[in-house]
């Protein structure tokens, strides 16, 4: 049976597309005998609106060459299933597969992340753990290329401080409002449905931001750029924490016009139009309480 679970309601660069509060150590080298490394900071917190005994359903992993987040789909809670288990299995398997393939010098290729995601998905299926998850994964070759894979509504962006602009961002994928593409039990989505990109021309000082939808639903791109432009570019931990705390605060603000509020109003208005039940526009304000996980990788010279 196919079933997609909804969310819980609690300057030079080339892109080629192949469509088919915890902390981590701050420095990871991106490979041997290469020019750059990623200086990494992280922020991950459970939604404050959740019961005390509940868990953070987000999971993340990092290594010398990759950053990954997975967001366990909260709709499984109503069936007594812990959504965190599937996302953790997925990120653990992704880490292992990246390590194995990268050690065989297969990392710097356009098909690398597709192989990683297919292998990890297969291993997650074989674990027999029930659940589903979105996933966003990036791999940096240590020179000037960034490979990305995204399925669902987690996402990645690359910010170039020199231009004060976002030079790349992953598109979100949803079947319908608040129902993201997801890997796992009962879902027809597969790694073939992920969007794979290669971004060339990555430069020293570029900021790579990966996050679950707890960030994107609460902070607009303009608000994110404002924070990225103001904070010390040499301190990714401070950036991750600032973004996370701002998103947490907005998620509990009933009056803030968040991206989630804007999208919800659009959805409700369109639904009324489709049902020929449209009387007057619906307006909605407020953030969206959710688990929030943010990873920042700053490209630095060795």
PDB file of C-alpha atoms in Angstrom:
ATOM      1  CA  UNK A   1       0.000   0.000   0.000  1.00  0.00           C
ATOM      2  CA  UNK A   2       1.327   3.398  -0.962  1.00  0.00           C
ATOM      3  CA  UNK A   3       1.012   5.952   1.796  1.00  0.00           C
ATOM      4  CA  UNK A   4       2.722   9.312   2.112  1.00  0.00           C
ATOM      5  CA  UNK A   5       2.767  10.617   5.647  1.00  0.00           C
ATOM      6  CA  UNK A   6       2.188  14.261   6.412  1.00  0.00           C
ATOM      7  CA  UNK A   7       4.250  16.335   8.773  1.00  0.00           C
ATOM      8  CA  UNK A   8       3.207  16.532  12.393  1.00  0.00           C
ATOM      9  CA  UNK A   9       1.367  19.788  13.025  1.00  0.00           C
ATOM     10  CA  UNK A  10       2.760  20.418  16.535  1.00  0.00           C
ATOM     11  CA  UNK A  11      30.258  34.719  -8.452  1.00  0.00           C
ATOM     12  CA  UNK A  12      31.407  32.088 -10.943  1.00  0.00           C
ATOM     13  CA  UNK A  13      29.705  28.851 -10.550  1.00  0.00           C
ATOM     14  CA  UNK A  14      28.173  26.227 -12.796  1.00  0.00           C
ATOM     15  CA  UNK A  15      25.312  23.958 -11.876  1.00  0.00           C
ATOM     16  CA  UNK A  16      24.669  20.687 -13.684  1.00  0.00           C
ATOM     17  CA  UNK A  17      21.588  18.685 -12.757  1.00  0.00           C
ATOM     18  CA  UNK A  18      21.180  14.919 -12.850  1.00  0.00           C
ATOM     19  CA  UNK A  19      17.509  14.249 -12.224  1.00  0.00           C
ATOM     20  CA  UNK A  20      17.009  10.573 -11.859  1.00  0.00           C
ATOM     21  CA  UNK A  21      21.759  21.857  20.679  1.00  0.00           C
ATOM     22  CA  UNK A  22      24.301  19.041  19.552  1.00  0.00           C
ATOM     23  CA  UNK A  23      27.825  19.804  18.370  1.00  0.00           C
ATOM     24  CA  UNK A  24      30.263  18.046  16.088  1.00  0.00           C
ATOM     25  CA  UNK A  25      34.030  18.633  15.862  1.00  0.00           C
ATOM     26  CA  UNK A  26      34.594  21.862  13.973  1.00  0.00           C
ATOM     27  CA  UNK A  27      37.208  20.748  11.468  1.00  0.00           C
ATOM     28  CA  UNK A  28      36.975  17.949   8.927  1.00  0.00           C
ATOM     29  CA  UNK A  29      39.504  17.614   6.154  1.00  0.00           C
ATOM     30  CA  UNK A  30      37.940  17.063   2.750  1.00  0.00           C
ATOM     31  CA  UNK A  31      40.501  14.595   1.458  1.00  0.00           C
ATOM     32  CA  UNK A  32      44.218  14.018   1.296  1.00  0.00           C
ATOM     33  CA  UNK A  33      46.523  16.334  -0.642  1.00  0.00           C
ATOM     34  CA  UNK A  34      43.742  18.762  -1.444  1.00  0.00           C
ATOM     35  CA  UNK A  35      43.544  22.505  -1.098  1.00  0.00           C
ATOM     36  CA  UNK A  36      40.539  23.187   1.143  1.00  0.00           C
ATOM     37  CA  UNK A  37      38.716  21.928   4.181  1.00  0.00           C
ATOM     38  CA  UNK A  38      35.292  22.466   5.707  1.00  0.00           C
ATOM     39  CA  UNK A  39      35.047  24.244   9.029  1.00  0.00           C
ATOM     40  CA  UNK A  40      31.818  22.821  10.451  1.00  0.00           C
ATOM     41  CA  UNK A  41      29.304  23.967  13.063  1.00  0.00           C
ATOM     42  CA  UNK A  42      25.996  22.405  14.057  1.00  0.00           C
ATOM     43  CA  UNK A  43      22.751  23.018  15.906  1.00  0.00           C
ATOM     44  CA  UNK A  44      20.061  20.431  16.568  1.00  0.00           C
ATOM     45  CA  UNK A  45      17.135  20.731  18.957  1.00  0.00           C
ATOM     46  CA  UNK A  46      13.825  19.028  19.632  1.00  0.00           C
ATOM     47  CA  UNK A  47      10.680  21.091  19.211  1.00  0.00           C
ATOM     48  CA  UNK A  48       9.755  22.764  22.484  1.00  0.00           C
ATOM     49  CA  UNK A  49       6.104  21.986  21.771  1.00  0.00           C
ATOM     50  CA  UNK A  50       6.690  18.222  22.036  1.00  0.00           C
ATOM     51  CA  UNK A  51       6.056  16.129  25.146  1.00  0.00           C
ATOM     52  CA  UNK A  52       9.078  15.793  27.412  1.00  0.00           C
ATOM     53  CA  UNK A  53       9.490  12.074  26.708  1.00  0.00           C
ATOM     54  CA  UNK A  54       9.526  12.506  22.911  1.00  0.00           C
ATOM     55  CA  UNK A  55      12.691  12.587  20.786  1.00  0.00           C
ATOM     56  CA  UNK A  56      14.269  14.809  18.190  1.00  0.00           C
ATOM     57  CA  UNK A  57      13.228  13.105  14.953  1.00  0.00           C
ATOM     58  CA  UNK A  58      16.013  14.761  12.942  1.00  0.00           C
ATOM     59  CA  UNK A  59      19.298  12.987  12.388  1.00  0.00           C
ATOM     60  CA  UNK A  60      22.552  14.208  10.883  1.00  0.00           C
ATOM     61  CA  UNK A  61      26.021  12.985  10.021  1.00  0.00           C
ATOM     62  CA  UNK A  62      29.315  14.538   8.971  1.00  0.00           C
ATOM     63  CA  UNK A  63      32.741  13.317   7.965  1.00  0.00           C
ATOM     64  CA  UNK A  64      35.863  14.726   6.372  1.00  0.00           C
ATOM     65  CA  UNK A  65      33.964  15.132   3.098  1.00  0.00           C
ATOM     66  CA  UNK A  66      30.202  15.183   3.622  1.00  0.00           C
ATOM     67  CA  UNK A  67      27.306  16.766   5.500  1.00  0.00           C
ATOM     68  CA  UNK A  68      23.898  15.135   5.702  1.00  0.00           C
ATOM     69  CA  UNK A  69      20.531  15.673   7.399  1.00  0.00           C
ATOM     70  CA  UNK A  70      17.481  13.425   7.502  1.00  0.00           C
ATOM     71  CA  UNK A  71      14.105  14.343   8.959  1.00  0.00           C
ATOM     72  CA  UNK A  72      11.964  11.484  10.229  1.00  0.00           C
ATOM     73  CA  UNK A  73       8.379  12.117   9.112  1.00  0.00           C
ATOM     74  CA  UNK A  74       6.317  12.810  12.220  1.00  0.00           C
ATOM     75  CA  UNK A  75       3.066  11.374  10.874  1.00  0.00           C
ATOM     76  CA  UNK A  76       4.234   7.945  12.048  1.00  0.00           C
ATOM     77  CA  UNK A  77       3.698   8.983  15.664  1.00  0.00           C
ATOM     78  CA  UNK A  78      -0.048   8.362  15.446  1.00  0.00           C
ATOM     79  CA  UNK A  79       0.724   4.707  14.657  1.00  0.00           C
ATOM     80  CA  UNK A  80       3.008   4.318  17.662  1.00  0.00           C
ATOM     81  CA  UNK A  81       6.135   4.385  15.490  1.00  0.00           C
ATOM     82  CA  UNK A  82       9.191   6.424  16.506  1.00  0.00           C
ATOM     83  CA  UNK A  83      10.105   8.469  13.386  1.00  0.00           C
ATOM     84  CA  UNK A  84      13.636   9.049  14.687  1.00  0.00           C
ATOM     85  CA  UNK A  85      14.686   5.421  14.197  1.00  0.00           C
ATOM     86  CA  UNK A  86      14.447   5.437  10.412  1.00  0.00           C
ATOM     87  CA  UNK A  87      16.241   8.769   9.957  1.00  0.00           C
ATOM     88  CA  UNK A  88      19.088   7.546  12.199  1.00  0.00           C
ATOM     89  CA  UNK A  89      19.524   4.306  10.270  1.00  0.00           C
ATOM     90  CA  UNK A  90      19.574   6.258   7.016  1.00  0.00           C
ATOM     91  CA  UNK A  91      22.256   8.755   8.078  1.00  0.00           C
ATOM     92  CA  UNK A  92      24.396   6.021   9.641  1.00  0.00           C
ATOM     93  CA  UNK A  93      24.290   4.047   6.407  1.00  0.00           C
ATOM     94  CA  UNK A  94      25.050   7.151   4.334  1.00  0.00           C
ATOM     95  CA  UNK A  95      28.163   7.811   6.421  1.00  0.00           C
ATOM     96  CA  UNK A  96      29.391   4.240   5.988  1.00  0.00           C
ATOM     97  CA  UNK A  97      28.801   4.225   2.231  1.00  0.00           C
ATOM     98  CA  UNK A  98      30.526   7.557   1.703  1.00  0.00           C
ATOM     99  CA  UNK A  99      33.554   6.314   3.627  1.00  0.00           C
ATOM    100  CA  UNK A 100      33.745   3.105   1.603  1.00  0.00           C
ATOM    101  CA  UNK A 101      33.248   4.681  -1.819  1.00  0.00           C
ATOM    102  CA  UNK A 102      35.480   7.672  -1.095  1.00  0.00           C
ATOM    103  CA  UNK A 103      38.312   5.379   0.009  1.00  0.00           C
ATOM    104  CA  UNK A 104      38.104   3.769  -3.443  1.00  0.00           C
ATOM    105  CA  UNK A 105      38.526   7.195  -5.103  1.00  0.00           C
ATOM    106  CA  UNK A 106      34.965   7.195  -6.403  1.00  0.00           C
ATOM    107  CA  UNK A 107      33.906  10.350  -4.596  1.00  0.00           C
ATOM    108  CA  UNK A 108      34.628  12.955  -7.243  1.00  0.00           C
ATOM    109  CA  UNK A 109      32.028  11.951  -9.818  1.00  0.00           C
ATOM    110  CA  UNK A 110      28.504  13.002 -10.705  1.00  0.00           C
ATOM    111  CA  UNK A 111      27.101   9.551  -9.907  1.00  0.00           C
ATOM    112  CA  UNK A 112      28.715   9.261  -6.493  1.00  0.00           C
ATOM    113  CA  UNK A 113      25.843  10.531  -4.366  1.00  0.00           C
ATOM    114  CA  UNK A 114      23.320   8.515  -6.349  1.00  0.00           C
ATOM    115  CA  UNK A 115      25.264   5.353  -5.493  1.00  0.00           C
ATOM    116  CA  UNK A 116      25.512   6.394  -1.854  1.00  0.00           C
ATOM    117  CA  UNK A 117      21.805   7.101  -1.544  1.00  0.00           C
ATOM    118  CA  UNK A 118      20.749   3.914  -3.327  1.00  0.00           C
ATOM    119  CA  UNK A 119      22.993   1.802  -1.102  1.00  0.00           C
ATOM    120  CA  UNK A 120      21.842   3.532   2.072  1.00  0.00           C
ATOM    121  CA  UNK A 121      18.183   3.199   1.110  1.00  0.00           C
ATOM    122  CA  UNK A 122      18.629  -0.523   0.439  1.00  0.00           C
ATOM    123  CA  UNK A 123      20.314  -1.025   3.810  1.00  0.00           C
ATOM    124  CA  UNK A 124      17.560   0.896   5.576  1.00  0.00           C
ATOM    125  CA  UNK A 125      14.964  -1.338   3.928  1.00  0.00           C
ATOM    126  CA  UNK A 126      16.861  -4.448   4.980  1.00  0.00           C
ATOM    127  CA  UNK A 127      16.902  -3.238   8.581  1.00  0.00           C
ATOM    128  CA  UNK A 128      13.104  -3.738   8.691  1.00  0.00           C
ATOM    129  CA  UNK A 129      12.696  -0.520  10.660  1.00  0.00           C
ATOM    130  CA  UNK A 130       9.323   1.074   9.984  1.00  0.00           C
ATOM    131  CA  UNK A 131       9.224   4.773   9.163  1.00  0.00           C
ATOM    132  CA  UNK A 132      10.183   7.279   6.508  1.00  0.00           C
ATOM    133  CA  UNK A 133      12.418  10.301   6.144  1.00  0.00           C
ATOM    134  CA  UNK A 134      13.459  13.169   3.934  1.00  0.00           C
ATOM    135  CA  UNK A 135      17.180  13.486   3.210  1.00  0.00           C
ATOM    136  CA  UNK A 136      19.639  16.150   2.038  1.00  0.00           C
ATOM    137  CA  UNK A 137      23.281  15.289   1.405  1.00  0.00           C
ATOM    138  CA  UNK A 138      26.320  17.198   0.132  1.00  0.00           C
ATOM    139  CA  UNK A 139      29.838  16.059  -0.738  1.00  0.00           C
ATOM    140  CA  UNK A 140      32.763  18.486  -1.222  1.00  0.00           C
ATOM    141  CA  UNK A 141      35.736  17.333  -3.295  1.00  0.00           C
ATOM    142  CA  UNK A 142      38.195  19.562  -1.446  1.00  0.00           C
ATOM    143  CA  UNK A 143      39.004  21.695  -4.486  1.00  0.00           C
ATOM    144  CA  UNK A 144      36.082  23.502  -6.119  1.00  0.00           C
ATOM    145  CA  UNK A 145      33.146  21.124  -6.611  1.00  0.00           C
ATOM    146  CA  UNK A 146      30.129  20.465  -4.448  1.00  0.00           C
ATOM    147  CA  UNK A 147      27.809  17.559  -5.145  1.00  0.00           C
ATOM    148  CA  UNK A 148      24.288  17.641  -3.715  1.00  0.00           C
ATOM    149  CA  UNK A 149      21.373  15.237  -3.412  1.00  0.00           C
ATOM    150  CA  UNK A 150      17.992  16.236  -2.029  1.00  0.00           C
ATOM    151  CA  UNK A 151      14.713  14.407  -1.583  1.00  0.00           C
ATOM    152  CA  UNK A 152      11.882  16.116   0.258  1.00  0.00           C
ATOM    153  CA  UNK A 153      11.742  19.409   2.097  1.00  0.00           C
ATOM    154  CA  UNK A 154      15.043  19.477   3.916  1.00  0.00           C
ATOM    155  CA  UNK A 155      17.499  21.472   1.848  1.00  0.00           C
ATOM    156  CA  UNK A 156      20.839  23.096   1.150  1.00  0.00           C
ATOM    157  CA  UNK A 157      22.009  26.515   0.043  1.00  0.00           C
ATOM    158  CA  UNK A 158      25.416  27.998  -0.746  1.00  0.00           C
ATOM    159  CA  UNK A 159      26.011  31.598   0.314  1.00  0.00           C
ATOM    160  CA  UNK A 160      28.831  33.729  -1.119  1.00  0.00           C
ATOM    161  CA  UNK A 161      29.728  36.454   1.337  1.00  0.00           C
ATOM    162  CA  UNK A 162      31.648  38.537  -1.201  1.00  0.00           C
ATOM    163  CA  UNK A 163      28.473  39.017  -3.246  1.00  0.00           C
ATOM    164  CA  UNK A 164      26.106  38.791  -0.262  1.00  0.00           C
ATOM    165  CA  UNK A 165      23.983  36.377  -2.249  1.00  0.00           C
ATOM    166  CA  UNK A 166      22.790  32.796  -2.436  1.00  0.00           C
ATOM    167  CA  UNK A 167      24.515  31.202  -5.429  1.00  0.00           C
ATOM    168  CA  UNK A 168      22.734  27.864  -5.162  1.00  0.00           C
ATOM    169  CA  UNK A 169      19.792  26.288  -3.378  1.00  0.00           C
ATOM    170  CA  UNK A 170      18.102  22.926  -3.638  1.00  0.00           C
ATOM    171  CA  UNK A 171      14.440  22.849  -4.679  1.00  0.00           C
ATOM    172  CA  UNK A 172      11.923  21.366  -2.256  1.00  0.00           C
ATOM    173  CA  UNK A 173       9.793  18.367  -3.231  1.00  0.00           C
ATOM    174  CA  UNK A 174       6.254  17.817  -1.934  1.00  0.00           C
ATOM    175  CA  UNK A 175       3.361  15.648  -3.094  1.00  0.00           C
ATOM    176  CA  UNK A 176       1.007  18.165  -1.496  1.00  0.00           C
ATOM    177  CA  UNK A 177       1.173  20.785   1.214  1.00  0.00           C
ATOM    178  CA  UNK A 178       3.122  19.483   4.231  1.00  0.00           C
ATOM    179  CA  UNK A 179       3.559  16.061   2.589  1.00  0.00           C
ATOM    180  CA  UNK A 180       7.174  15.839   1.413  1.00  0.00           C
ATOM    181  CA  UNK A 181       8.857  13.287  -0.798  1.00  0.00           C
ATOM    182  CA  UNK A 182      10.200  10.638   1.567  1.00  0.00           C
ATOM    183  CA  UNK A 183      12.152   7.396   1.606  1.00  0.00           C
ATOM    184  CA  UNK A 184      10.796   4.531   3.650  1.00  0.00           C
ATOM    185  CA  UNK A 185       7.892   2.282   4.495  1.00  0.00           C
ATOM    186  CA  UNK A 186       4.931   2.475   2.121  1.00  0.00           C
ATOM    187  CA  UNK A 187       6.409   5.258   0.015  1.00  0.00           C
ATOM    188  CA  UNK A 188       6.743   5.009  -3.747  1.00  0.00           C
ATOM    189  CA  UNK A 189       9.536   7.595  -3.669  1.00  0.00           C
ATOM    190  CA  UNK A 190      13.047   6.270  -4.223  1.00  0.00           C
ATOM    191  CA  UNK A 191      16.581   7.673  -4.607  1.00  0.00           C
ATOM    192  CA  UNK A 192      15.790   8.000  -8.327  1.00  0.00           C
ATOM    193  CA  UNK A 193      13.362  10.788  -7.409  1.00  0.00           C
ATOM    194  CA  UNK A 194      16.018  12.845  -5.636  1.00  0.00           C
ATOM    195  CA  UNK A 195      17.500  15.879  -7.372  1.00  0.00           C
ATOM    196  CA  UNK A 196      21.247  15.586  -7.912  1.00  0.00           C
ATOM    197  CA  UNK A 197      23.334  18.674  -8.666  1.00  0.00           C
ATOM    198  CA  UNK A 198      26.991  19.517  -9.229  1.00  0.00           C
ATOM    199  CA  UNK A 199      28.089  23.044  -8.328  1.00  0.00           C
ATOM    200  CA  UNK A 200      31.461  24.046  -9.766  1.00  0.00           C
ATOM    201  CA  UNK A 201      33.493  27.082  -8.808  1.00  0.00           C
ATOM    202  CA  UNK A 202      33.151  26.732  -5.042  1.00  0.00           C
ATOM    203  CA  UNK A 203      35.464  29.300  -3.442  1.00  0.00           C
ATOM    204  CA  UNK A 204      37.223  29.908  -0.167  1.00  0.00           C
ATOM    205  CA  UNK A 205      34.787  31.581   2.218  1.00  0.00           C
ATOM    206  CA  UNK A 206      31.644  30.094   0.679  1.00  0.00           C
ATOM    207  CA  UNK A 207      29.126  29.024   3.307  1.00  0.00           C
ATOM    208  CA  UNK A 208      27.297  25.721   2.853  1.00  0.00           C
ATOM    209  CA  UNK A 209      24.083  25.538   4.877  1.00  0.00           C
ATOM    210  CA  UNK A 210      22.074  22.331   5.221  1.00  0.00           C
ATOM    211  CA  UNK A 211      18.951  22.133   7.357  1.00  0.00           C
ATOM    212  CA  UNK A 212      15.691  20.337   7.982  1.00  0.00           C
ATOM    213  CA  UNK A 213      12.393  22.097   7.342  1.00  0.00           C
ATOM    214  CA  UNK A 214      12.358  23.449  10.884  1.00  0.00           C
ATOM    215  CA  UNK A 215      14.623  26.210   9.564  1.00  0.00           C
ATOM    216  CA  UNK A 216      13.062  26.783   6.132  1.00  0.00           C
ATOM    217  CA  UNK A 217       9.500  26.946   7.494  1.00  0.00           C
ATOM    218  CA  UNK A 218      10.387  29.662   9.994  1.00  0.00           C
ATOM    219  CA  UNK A 219      13.103  31.840   8.470  1.00  0.00           C
ATOM    220  CA  UNK A 220      12.819  33.485   5.055  1.00  0.00           C
ATOM    221  CA  UNK A 221      15.792  33.560   2.675  1.00  0.00           C
ATOM    222  CA  UNK A 222      16.128  37.287   3.365  1.00  0.00           C
ATOM    223  CA  UNK A 223      16.342  36.655   7.119  1.00  0.00           C
ATOM    224  CA  UNK A 224      18.885  33.885   6.575  1.00  0.00           C
ATOM    225  CA  UNK A 225      21.082  36.092   4.360  1.00  0.00           C
ATOM    226  CA  UNK A 226      20.945  38.852   6.964  1.00  0.00           C
ATOM    227  CA  UNK A 227      22.292  36.506   9.645  1.00  0.00           C
ATOM    228  CA  UNK A 228      24.954  35.009   7.368  1.00  0.00           C
ATOM    229  CA  UNK A 229      26.195  38.464   6.353  1.00  0.00           C
ATOM    230  CA  UNK A 230      26.523  39.791   9.911  1.00  0.00           C
ATOM    231  CA  UNK A 231      28.278  36.971  11.754  1.00  0.00           C
ATOM    232  CA  UNK A 232      31.979  36.064  11.813  1.00  0.00           C
ATOM    233  CA  UNK A 233      32.606  33.913   8.750  1.00  0.00           C
ATOM    234  CA  UNK A 234      35.294  32.023  10.677  1.00  0.00           C
ATOM    235  CA  UNK A 235      32.857  30.780  13.305  1.00  0.00           C
ATOM    236  CA  UNK A 236      30.368  28.307  11.796  1.00  0.00           C
ATOM    237  CA  UNK A 237      29.219  27.183  15.234  1.00  0.00           C
ATOM    238  CA  UNK A 238      28.059  30.694  16.090  1.00  0.00           C
ATOM    239  CA  UNK A 239      26.246  30.920  12.746  1.00  0.00           C
ATOM    240  CA  UNK A 240      24.463  27.592  13.231  1.00  0.00           C
ATOM    241  CA  UNK A 241      23.402  28.520  16.754  1.00  0.00           C
ATOM    242  CA  UNK A 242      22.171  31.974  15.757  1.00  0.00           C
ATOM    243  CA  UNK A 243      20.082  30.575  12.906  1.00  0.00           C
ATOM    244  CA  UNK A 244      18.728  27.848  15.158  1.00  0.00           C
ATOM    245  CA  UNK A 245      17.770  30.148  18.007  1.00  0.00           C
ATOM    246  CA  UNK A 246      16.096  32.611  15.638  1.00  0.00           C
ATOM    247  CA  UNK A 247      14.105  29.786  14.032  1.00  0.00           C
ATOM    248  CA  UNK A 248      13.089  28.465  17.465  1.00  0.00           C
ATOM    249  CA  UNK A 249      11.892  31.879  18.570  1.00  0.00           C
ATOM    250  CA  UNK A 250       9.866  32.470  15.413  1.00  0.00           C
ATOM    251  CA  UNK A 251       8.345  28.983  15.560  1.00  0.00           C
ATOM    252  CA  UNK A 252       6.588  30.007  18.791  1.00  0.00           C
ATOM    253  CA  UNK A 253       5.553  33.493  17.645  1.00  0.00           C
ATOM    254  CA  UNK A 254       1.854  33.502  16.641  1.00  0.00           C
ATOM    255  CA  UNK A 255       2.183  36.883  14.910  1.00  0.00           C
ATOM    256  CA  UNK A 256       5.245  36.354  12.700  1.00  0.00           C
ATOM    257  CA  UNK A 257       4.640  36.087   8.959  1.00  0.00           C
ATOM    258  CA  UNK A 258       6.778  32.997   8.428  1.00  0.00           C
ATOM    259  CA  UNK A 259       7.315  31.069   5.163  1.00  0.00           C
ATOM    260  CA  UNK A 260       5.112  28.332   6.615  1.00  0.00           C
ATOM    261  CA  UNK A 261       2.288  30.800   7.317  1.00  0.00           C
ATOM    262  CA  UNK A 262       2.495  32.202   3.788  1.00  0.00           C
ATOM    263  CA  UNK A 263       2.439  28.730   2.214  1.00  0.00           C
ATOM    264  CA  UNK A 264      -0.399  27.562   4.452  1.00  0.00           C
ATOM    265  CA  UNK A 265      -2.542  30.548   3.468  1.00  0.00           C
ATOM    266  CA  UNK A 266      -1.842  29.869  -0.220  1.00  0.00           C
ATOM    267  CA  UNK A 267      -2.813  26.231   0.229  1.00  0.00           C
ATOM    268  CA  UNK A 268      -6.049  26.986   2.089  1.00  0.00           C
ATOM    269  CA  UNK A 269      -7.094  29.667  -0.382  1.00  0.00           C
ATOM    270  CA  UNK A 270      -6.402  27.416  -3.362  1.00  0.00           C
ATOM    271  CA  UNK A 271      -8.316  24.560  -1.750  1.00  0.00           C
ATOM    272  CA  UNK A 272     -11.337  26.802  -1.250  1.00  0.00           C
ATOM    273  CA  UNK A 273     -11.153  27.942  -4.868  1.00  0.00           C
ATOM    274  CA  UNK A 274     -10.936  24.335  -6.070  1.00  0.00           C
ATOM    275  CA  UNK A 275     -13.961  23.441  -3.928  1.00  0.00           C
ATOM    276  CA  UNK A 276     -15.870  26.482  -5.202  1.00  0.00           C
ATOM    277  CA  UNK A 277     -16.154  27.597  -1.606  1.00  0.00           C
ATOM    278  CA  UNK A 278     -14.235  30.848  -1.949  1.00  0.00           C
ATOM    279  CA  UNK A 279     -15.721  33.802  -0.065  1.00  0.00           C
ATOM    280  CA  UNK A 280     -12.801  35.907   1.094  1.00  0.00           C
ATOM    281  CA  UNK A 281      -9.020  35.402   1.289  1.00  0.00           C
ATOM    282  CA  UNK A 282      -7.622  33.531   4.264  1.00  0.00           C
ATOM    283  CA  UNK A 283      -4.697  35.102   6.081  1.00  0.00           C
ATOM    284  CA  UNK A 284      -2.485  33.181   8.464  1.00  0.00           C
ATOM    285  CA  UNK A 285       0.389  34.208  10.720  1.00  0.00           C
ATOM    286  CA  UNK A 286       2.707  32.333  13.029  1.00  0.00           C
ATOM    287  CA  UNK A 287       5.708  30.065  12.919  1.00  0.00           C
ATOM    288  CA  UNK A 288       5.733  26.271  12.856  1.00  0.00           C
ATOM    289  CA  UNK A 289       6.994  24.440  15.971  1.00  0.00           C
ATOM    290  CA  UNK A 290       9.281  21.656  14.804  1.00  0.00           C
ATOM    291  CA  UNK A 291      12.579  19.906  15.375  1.00  0.00           C
ATOM    292  CA  UNK A 292      15.350  22.069  13.947  1.00  0.00           C
ATOM    293  CA  UNK A 293      18.715  20.838  12.673  1.00  0.00           C
ATOM    294  CA  UNK A 294      21.241  23.146  10.995  1.00  0.00           C
ATOM    295  CA  UNK A 295      24.735  22.348   9.721  1.00  0.00           C
ATOM    296  CA  UNK A 296      27.153  25.024   8.512  1.00  0.00           C
ATOM    297  CA  UNK A 297      30.274  24.248   6.491  1.00  0.00           C
ATOM    298  CA  UNK A 298      32.644  27.103   5.639  1.00  0.00           C
ATOM    299  CA  UNK A 299      35.202  26.474   2.886  1.00  0.00           C
ATOM    300  CA  UNK A 300      38.649  27.356   4.226  1.00  0.00           C
ATOM    301  CA  UNK A 301      42.201  26.953   2.966  1.00  0.00           C
ATOM    302  CA  UNK A 302      44.224  24.332   4.795  1.00  0.00           C
TER     303      UNK A 302
END
